[in-house]
């Protein structure tokens, strides 16, 4: 194997190479070595201090409007380099163009959205939260809540499946808030994150220290956190548990946002006919969610619930769609679905599938068809599998195990209450989608599922052609779910800024409070 390029980290305002041997990133389809990453030997405490003191101060000196202009400039740089990003995604993530676009265009769209939202905040350095209220027996002493940018840094520890969007959906609200960012992408796909940061840093848009990237192992990162720092983690529930217990996080009350795994549901409402518009929308969405990014989306549909009498029709219709999904080398134009991200994930998905098969039967096995343009001994390509469980009350694994690949399980339910109960057995999910024609029933079910889901996506025939998709996270809506989904909350328009601000009550005379806007 030829020695591949070692990507530098950007830390402390400088490009620095790690001093270790590095981890080689590999093309999951061809098996070729691509680049190496290494975070060994970095002065993390020094880099973190630079980020807080130099990057943070420079960002806070700008108004929201000015920071929004920086975001707009970032979006332009990302757009200008889009073709390079697509090439990196294809090589490192094994994704077809449409799947790379979910990540790359999703990132650019999110940054652009926050650039526009900034205009609403104007030329201010803080946010006012509500009205001043009387504290004493007359109006001469009041309380006003303000939100000011946190003076720490925001550390992002990200998952492998969204190297582009995973960075920018967090960085856009952080930078708009005036908080500097250090991102540590998942090692497997760190290249795209690193390249985007490199392009933005080289374009000279941001003040020094505002945006850093550390690729490779996570050793020492959490130890370098200090009071007022923020930590945003996306990844598995197991790593999330380690992070919550980390001494620096516990001792310094580091504010933590966690986006973890989730066993999301799709529910076809009772009373819909097979082949009807709601049925068709449901079938289309289940098949699409299983195959987009090879099912490697935290929001993907893992459990699909249908009225018992529609089980067989739904199984046949979803299978018919999946049978059209050609799998293999994403460079081949006829291929619809590329690879899983690496051999480790391929094996984890295969193992998860075997576990689910302990209580499920296989309704559709895409692996019966050969891969296109890909050597099954090398390529981490796995065709979609639809599983079925006839008695979802008796089953447990299917409600617990998130198989992070092109796998979903179809299950019958008795009535709406039963469907809601089954969805809740996921113990807190990022998203549920519901499909039906009766607006009253849809609204009732949406509200019933709201406590256990970050987002409820409702598809009625009127929106079947234009809805934004079960699994697509839009910057206008919040992303994150309770319980096992991590309990985090991101995006949601300007709501995202809350994480990066400190809310403080100012108690003073009206004359003092009136000075605040000046
Ligand atoms: P992971 O193994 O938990 O890794 C996530 C990140 O944590 C990586 O950057 C990883 O670095 C880092 N990490 C690992 N051990 C660590 C430690 N002890 N201390 C600090 N950082 C550590 O998860 P993954 O396999 O990459 O991601 C897949 C999972 O993410 C899935 O379960 C998926 O559902 C979830 N996910 C959730 C969302 C969401 O928004 N809720 C979005 C995407 C993915 P290395 O790569 O260097 O090990």
PDB file of C-alpha atoms and ligand atoms in Angstrom, residues 156-162 165 169-170 184-188 216-219 221-222 233-240 242-243 246 258-262 296-299 302 345 402 404 430 473 479-481 485 490, ligand 1:
ATOM      1  CA  UNK A 156     -18.442  18.759  18.290  1.00  0.00           C
ATOM      2  CA  UNK A 157     -17.780  15.037  18.339  1.00  0.00           C
ATOM      3  CA  UNK A 158     -19.528  13.739  15.253  1.00  0.00           C
ATOM      4  CA  UNK A 159     -20.715  10.494  13.706  1.00  0.00           C
ATOM      5  CA  UNK A 160     -19.406   8.990  10.472  1.00  0.00           C
ATOM      6  CA  UNK A 161     -22.601   9.155   8.472  1.00  0.00           C
ATOM      7  CA  UNK A 162     -22.877  12.930   7.977  1.00  0.00           C
ATOM      8  CA  UNK A 165     -24.121  18.223   7.383  1.00  0.00           C
ATOM      9  CA  UNK A 169     -25.895  21.929  11.227  1.00  0.00           C
ATOM     10  CA  UNK A 170     -24.060  22.550  14.497  1.00  0.00           C
ATOM     11  CA  UNK A 184     -13.703  16.176  15.737  1.00  0.00           C
ATOM     12  CA  UNK A 185     -15.260  14.163  12.920  1.00  0.00           C
ATOM     13  CA  UNK A 186     -15.626  10.401  13.134  1.00  0.00           C
ATOM     14  CA  UNK A 187     -12.356   8.951  11.930  1.00  0.00           C
ATOM     15  CA  UNK A 188     -13.828   6.761   9.180  1.00  0.00           C
ATOM     16  CA  UNK A 216      -8.216  11.045  14.436  1.00  0.00           C
ATOM     17  CA  UNK A 217      -8.523   9.708  17.950  1.00  0.00           C
ATOM     18  CA  UNK A 218     -10.480  11.511  20.635  1.00  0.00           C
ATOM     19  CA  UNK A 219      -7.881  11.064  23.395  1.00  0.00           C
ATOM     20  CA  UNK A 221     -10.308  16.173  23.886  1.00  0.00           C
ATOM     21  CA  UNK A 222     -12.745  15.937  26.761  1.00  0.00           C
ATOM     22  CA  UNK A 233     -22.034  14.690  20.560  1.00  0.00           C
ATOM     23  CA  UNK A 234     -23.571  12.645  17.769  1.00  0.00           C
ATOM     24  CA  UNK A 235     -23.026   8.930  17.741  1.00  0.00           C
ATOM     25  CA  UNK A 236     -23.873   5.731  19.509  1.00  0.00           C
ATOM     26  CA  UNK A 237     -25.634   5.476  22.849  1.00  0.00           C
ATOM     27  CA  UNK A 238     -22.619   3.623  24.301  1.00  0.00           C
ATOM     28  CA  UNK A 239     -20.177   6.446  23.548  1.00  0.00           C
ATOM     29  CA  UNK A 240     -22.782   8.965  24.714  1.00  0.00           C
ATOM     30  CA  UNK A 242     -19.092   7.497  28.412  1.00  0.00           C
ATOM     31  CA  UNK A 243     -19.185  11.177  27.537  1.00  0.00           C
ATOM     32  CA  UNK A 246     -16.465  12.058  31.802  1.00  0.00           C
ATOM     33  CA  UNK A 258     -26.498  14.312  22.725  1.00  0.00           C
ATOM     34  CA  UNK A 259     -27.879  12.949  19.486  1.00  0.00           C
ATOM     35  CA  UNK A 260     -27.788   9.181  19.766  1.00  0.00           C
ATOM     36  CA  UNK A 261     -29.312   6.223  18.019  1.00  0.00           C
ATOM     37  CA  UNK A 262     -33.009   5.745  17.524  1.00  0.00           C
ATOM     38  CA  UNK A 296     -27.096   4.963   7.476  1.00  0.00           C
ATOM     39  CA  UNK A 297     -29.265   7.804   8.709  1.00  0.00           C
ATOM     40  CA  UNK A 298     -30.055   8.262  12.371  1.00  0.00           C
ATOM     41  CA  UNK A 299     -33.568   9.280  11.312  1.00  0.00           C
ATOM     42  CA  UNK A 302     -36.450   1.076  11.292  1.00  0.00           C
ATOM     43  CA  UNK A 345     -20.033  -1.211   9.812  1.00  0.00           C
ATOM     44  CA  UNK A 402     -30.851  -0.107  15.678  1.00  0.00           C
ATOM     45  CA  UNK A 404     -27.510   1.007  11.043  1.00  0.00           C
ATOM     46  CA  UNK A 430     -35.883  11.144  16.660  1.00  0.00           C
ATOM     47  CA  UNK A 473     -33.762  17.067   8.895  1.00  0.00           C
ATOM     48  CA  UNK A 479     -33.805  17.656  15.483  1.00  0.00           C
ATOM     49  CA  UNK A 480     -33.237  15.391  18.455  1.00  0.00           C
ATOM     50  CA  UNK A 481     -35.360  13.051  20.472  1.00  0.00           C
ATOM     51  CA  UNK A 485     -32.372   9.146  21.136  1.00  0.00           C
ATOM     52  CA  UNK A 490     -30.690  20.986  17.640  1.00  0.00           C
TER      53      UNK A 490
HETATM   54  P1  LIG B   1     -19.621   6.277  17.760  1.00  0.00           P
HETATM   55  O1  LIG B   1     -18.791   5.073  17.598  1.00  0.00           O
HETATM   56  O2  LIG B   1     -20.289   6.509  19.052  1.00  0.00           O
HETATM   57  O3  LIG B   1     -18.675   7.486  17.369  1.00  0.00           O
HETATM   58  C1  LIG B   1     -19.155   8.799  17.345  1.00  0.00           C
HETATM   59  C2  LIG B   1     -18.010   9.754  17.589  1.00  0.00           C
HETATM   60  O4  LIG B   1     -17.513   9.592  18.919  1.00  0.00           O
HETATM   61  C3  LIG B   1     -16.819   9.538  16.666  1.00  0.00           C
HETATM   62  O5  LIG B   1     -16.298  10.797  16.314  1.00  0.00           O
HETATM   63  C4  LIG B   1     -15.863   8.777  17.545  1.00  0.00           C
HETATM   64  O6  LIG B   1     -14.523   8.925  17.160  1.00  0.00           O
HETATM   65  C5  LIG B   1     -16.102   9.416  18.873  1.00  0.00           C
HETATM   66  N1  LIG B   1     -15.699   8.634  20.026  1.00  0.00           N
HETATM   67  C6  LIG B   1     -15.611   7.279  20.133  1.00  0.00           C
HETATM   68  N2  LIG B   1     -15.237   6.947  21.382  1.00  0.00           N
HETATM   69  C7  LIG B   1     -15.089   8.101  22.079  1.00  0.00           C
HETATM   70  C8  LIG B   1     -14.702   8.412  23.412  1.00  0.00           C
HETATM   71  N3  LIG B   1     -14.418   7.461  24.297  1.00  0.00           N
HETATM   72  N4  LIG B   1     -14.635   9.710  23.770  1.00  0.00           N
HETATM   73  C9  LIG B   1     -14.930  10.690  22.899  1.00  0.00           C
HETATM   74  N5  LIG B   1     -15.292  10.443  21.620  1.00  0.00           N
HETATM   75  C10 LIG B   1     -15.378   9.174  21.217  1.00  0.00           C
HETATM   76  O7  LIG B   1     -20.779   6.334  16.676  1.00  0.00           O
HETATM   77  P2  LIG B   1     -20.679   6.079  15.115  1.00  0.00           P
HETATM   78  O8  LIG B   1     -20.596   4.615  14.938  1.00  0.00           O
HETATM   79  O9  LIG B   1     -19.664   6.940  14.476  1.00  0.00           O
HETATM   80  O10 LIG B   1     -22.082   6.630  14.625  1.00  0.00           O
HETATM   81  C11 LIG B   1     -23.189   5.836  14.389  1.00  0.00           C
HETATM   82  C12 LIG B   1     -24.260   6.134  15.403  1.00  0.00           C
HETATM   83  O11 LIG B   1     -24.539   7.523  15.433  1.00  0.00           O
HETATM   84  C13 LIG B   1     -25.567   5.490  15.083  1.00  0.00           C
HETATM   85  O12 LIG B   1     -26.019   4.817  16.218  1.00  0.00           O
HETATM   86  C14 LIG B   1     -26.495   6.631  14.727  1.00  0.00           C
HETATM   87  O13 LIG B   1     -27.842   6.405  15.074  1.00  0.00           O
HETATM   88  C15 LIG B   1     -25.942   7.746  15.489  1.00  0.00           C
HETATM   89  N6  LIG B   1     -26.276   8.988  14.837  1.00  0.00           N
HETATM   90  C16 LIG B   1     -27.168   9.831  15.428  1.00  0.00           C
HETATM   91  C17 LIG B   1     -27.497  11.020  14.824  1.00  0.00           C
HETATM   92  C18 LIG B   1     -28.456  11.962  15.457  1.00  0.00           C
HETATM   93  O14 LIG B   1     -28.546  13.116  15.010  1.00  0.00           O
HETATM   94  N7  LIG B   1     -29.174  11.584  16.466  1.00  0.00           N
HETATM   95  C19 LIG B   1     -26.907  11.374  13.610  1.00  0.00           C
HETATM   96  C20 LIG B   1     -26.016  10.504  13.040  1.00  0.00           C
HETATM   97  C21 LIG B   1     -25.705   9.320  13.675  1.00  0.00           C
HETATM   98  P3  LIG B   1     -13.800   7.806  16.240  1.00  0.00           P
HETATM   99  O15 LIG B   1     -14.530   7.774  14.949  1.00  0.00           O
HETATM  100  O16 LIG B   1     -12.426   8.327  16.104  1.00  0.00           O
HETATM  101  O17 LIG B   1     -13.906   6.520  16.990  1.00  0.00           O
END
